[in-house]
Coordinates of C-alpha atoms in Angstrom, one line a residue:
M139 CA 27.3 -29.8 7.5
P140 CA 25.7 -26.8 6.3
E141 CA 23.7 -24.6 8.7
A142 CA 19.9 -25.0 8.1
V143 CA 18.3 -21.9 6.5
S144 CA 14.8 -21.1 6.9
I145 CA 12.9 -20.3 3.6
C146 CA 10.6 -18.0 5.3
P147 CA 12.3 -16.4 8.3
H148 CA 10.1 -15.0 10.9
P149 CA 11.9 -11.8 12.1
V150 CA 11.5 -10.4 15.5
D151 CA 10.1 -6.9 15.3
T152 CA 12.6 -4.8 17.0
R153 CA 11.7 -1.5 15.4
T154 CA 8.6 -1.0 17.5
P155 CA 9.2 -1.6 21.2
R156 CA 6.2 -2.2 23.3
V157 CA 6.6 0.9 25.4
P158 CA 3.6 3.1 26.5
E159 CA 4.1 5.8 24.0
N160 CA 3.6 3.1 21.0
L161 CA 0.3 2.0 22.4
A162 CA -2.3 2.6 19.5
Y163 CA -5.0 0.0 19.0
S164 CA -8.6 -0.3 17.7
L165 CA -11.1 -3.0 18.0
T166 CA -14.5 -3.5 16.5
L167 CA -16.8 -5.4 18.9
P168 CA -20.2 -6.9 18.5
A169 CA -23.0 -4.9 20.3
A170 CA -23.4 -7.8 22.7
L171 CA -23.7 -8.5 26.5
A172 CA -20.2 -10.1 26.3
S173 CA -18.5 -7.2 24.6
P174 CA -17.6 -5.1 27.7
A175 CA -15.8 -8.5 29.1
V176 CA -14.1 -8.9 25.8
A177 CA -13.0 -5.2 25.7
R178 CA -11.7 -5.3 29.4
S179 CA -9.7 -8.7 28.6
A180 CA -8.2 -7.3 25.4
A181 CA -7.2 -4.0 27.1
R182 CA -5.6 -5.7 30.0
T183 CA -3.5 -7.8 27.6
I184 CA -2.7 -4.6 25.4
L185 CA -1.7 -2.4 28.6
E186 CA 0.4 -5.2 30.2
A187 CA 2.1 -5.7 26.9
H188 CA 3.2 -2.1 26.8
G189 CA 4.3 -2.0 30.4
L190 CA 1.2 -0.1 31.8
Y191 CA 0.5 -2.4 34.8
D192 CA -0.1 0.5 37.0
V193 CA -3.0 1.9 35.1
T194 CA -4.6 -1.4 34.2
A195 CA -7.2 -1.4 37.2
A196 CA -8.5 2.0 36.3
A197 CA -8.4 1.5 32.7
I198 CA -10.5 -1.8 32.6
Q199 CA -13.1 -0.3 34.7
V200 CA -13.4 2.8 32.5
I201 CA -13.4 0.6 29.4
G202 CA -16.0 -1.8 30.8
E203 CA -18.3 1.1 31.6
L204 CA -17.9 2.8 28.3
A205 CA -18.4 -0.5 26.4
A206 CA -21.5 -1.4 28.2
C207 CA -23.1 2.0 27.6
A208 CA -22.2 1.9 23.9
C209 CA -23.6 -1.6 23.5
V210 CA -26.9 -0.6 25.3
F211 CA -27.3 2.5 23.0
T212 CA -26.2 1.5 19.6
P213 CA -28.9 0.5 16.9
S214 CA -26.2 -1.1 14.8
D215 CA -24.5 -4.5 15.3
S216 CA -21.1 -3.3 16.5
V217 CA -19.2 -0.8 18.6
Y218 CA -15.7 0.6 18.0
L219 CA -13.1 0.8 20.7
S220 CA -9.9 2.9 20.5
L221 CA -6.9 2.9 22.9
R222 CA -4.0 5.4 22.5
Y223 CA -1.3 6.5 25.0
R224 CA -0.2 10.2 24.7
D225 CA 1.1 12.7 27.1
D226 CA 1.2 10.5 30.1
A227 CA -2.5 9.5 29.7
L228 CA -4.4 6.7 28.3
R229 CA -7.0 8.0 25.9
I230 CA -10.0 5.7 25.4
S231 CA -12.8 6.3 22.9
L232 CA -15.8 4.2 22.2
Y233 CA -18.1 4.8 19.2
D234 CA -21.7 3.6 18.9
G235 CA -24.2 4.1 16.1
H236 CA -26.9 6.0 18.2
P237 CA -27.2 9.3 16.3
R238 CA -27.6 12.6 18.3
H239 CA -31.1 13.9 18.5
T240 CA -31.9 17.0 16.9
H241 CA -34.8 17.8 19.2
R242 CA -33.6 19.6 22.2
R243 CA -35.8 17.8 24.7
L244 CA -35.1 14.3 23.2
A245 CA -31.2 15.1 23.2
A246 CA -31.6 16.1 27.0
A247 CA -33.4 13.0 27.9
C248 CA -31.1 10.8 26.0
D249 CA -27.9 12.5 27.5
G250 CA -29.4 12.2 30.9
R251 CA -30.1 8.5 30.4
R252 CA -26.5 8.1 29.3
R253 CA -25.0 10.0 32.3
S254 CA -27.0 7.7 34.7
L255 CA -25.6 4.6 33.1
L256 CA -22.1 6.2 33.5
L257 CA -22.3 7.1 37.1
L258 CA -19.5 4.6 38.1
L259 CA -17.4 5.8 35.3
A260 CA -17.8 9.3 36.5
C261 CA -16.6 8.2 40.2
V262 CA -13.6 6.4 38.7
M263 CA -12.7 9.4 36.6
H264 CA -12.9 11.8 39.6
A265 CA -10.8 9.5 41.7
C266 CA -8.2 9.5 38.9
D267 CA -8.4 13.2 38.2
G268 CA -9.4 12.4 34.7
E269 CA -11.8 13.8 32.1
W270 CA -14.6 12.1 30.3
G271 CA -17.7 13.0 28.1
F272 CA -19.7 12.1 25.1
G273 CA -21.0 13.9 22.0
A274 CA -21.6 13.6 18.2
S275 CA -19.2 11.4 16.3
Q276 CA -18.0 12.2 12.8
E277 CA -16.3 8.9 12.5
P278 CA -16.3 5.9 11.9
G279 CA -19.9 7.1 10.9
D280 CA -22.7 9.1 12.3
G281 CA -23.3 8.2 16.0
T282 CA -22.0 9.1 19.4
R283 CA -18.5 9.1 20.8
L284 CA -17.8 8.3 24.3
W285 CA -14.3 9.1 25.5
A286 CA -12.2 9.3 28.7
V287 CA -8.6 10.6 29.2
L288 CA -7.0 8.7 32.3
P289 CA -3.9 10.3 33.6
R290 CA -1.2 7.7 34.5
E291 CA -0.5 9.2 37.8
G292 CA -4.2 9.3 39.0
A293 CA -4.7 5.8 37.5
R294 CA -1.7 4.4 39.5
E295 CA -3.0 6.1 42.6
Y296 CA -6.5 4.4 42.0
G297 CA -4.8 1.2 41.4
H298 CA -3.0 1.3 44.9
A299 CA -6.2 2.3 46.7
A300 CA -8.2 -0.6 45.1

């Protein structure tokens, strides 16, 4: 009896192993109260699929804080999350549609409000010896880009302490 042959075989992707260096994902999320939780859940799945269990605790905290801030500020109906792993660090970016103010006082007030919403993020990034910030975005449209660079070693230590 001949062996069964599938008409449309579903090959296993062996060309792209799930290792940290191949982590590159982007998600568009609605600007809604539930989106920070969705972003954290998706990030946990992505990080664990790429073997980055040791950075997950710090990363999901950082992603949740950035997503919450982006959702509060954006006047549009969505925010955009980007995750990349390069040079032993997780690079997290969130884009919202809130344009940067051209008036100096308005810009300072708006930046101060953002910083106050990101106090917990600042503490986590300090504990992980990472960098973070925000500024004008050129893509995926005018607005603000919030970013964090989370070194793997610092995130690992943060996870052990937590």
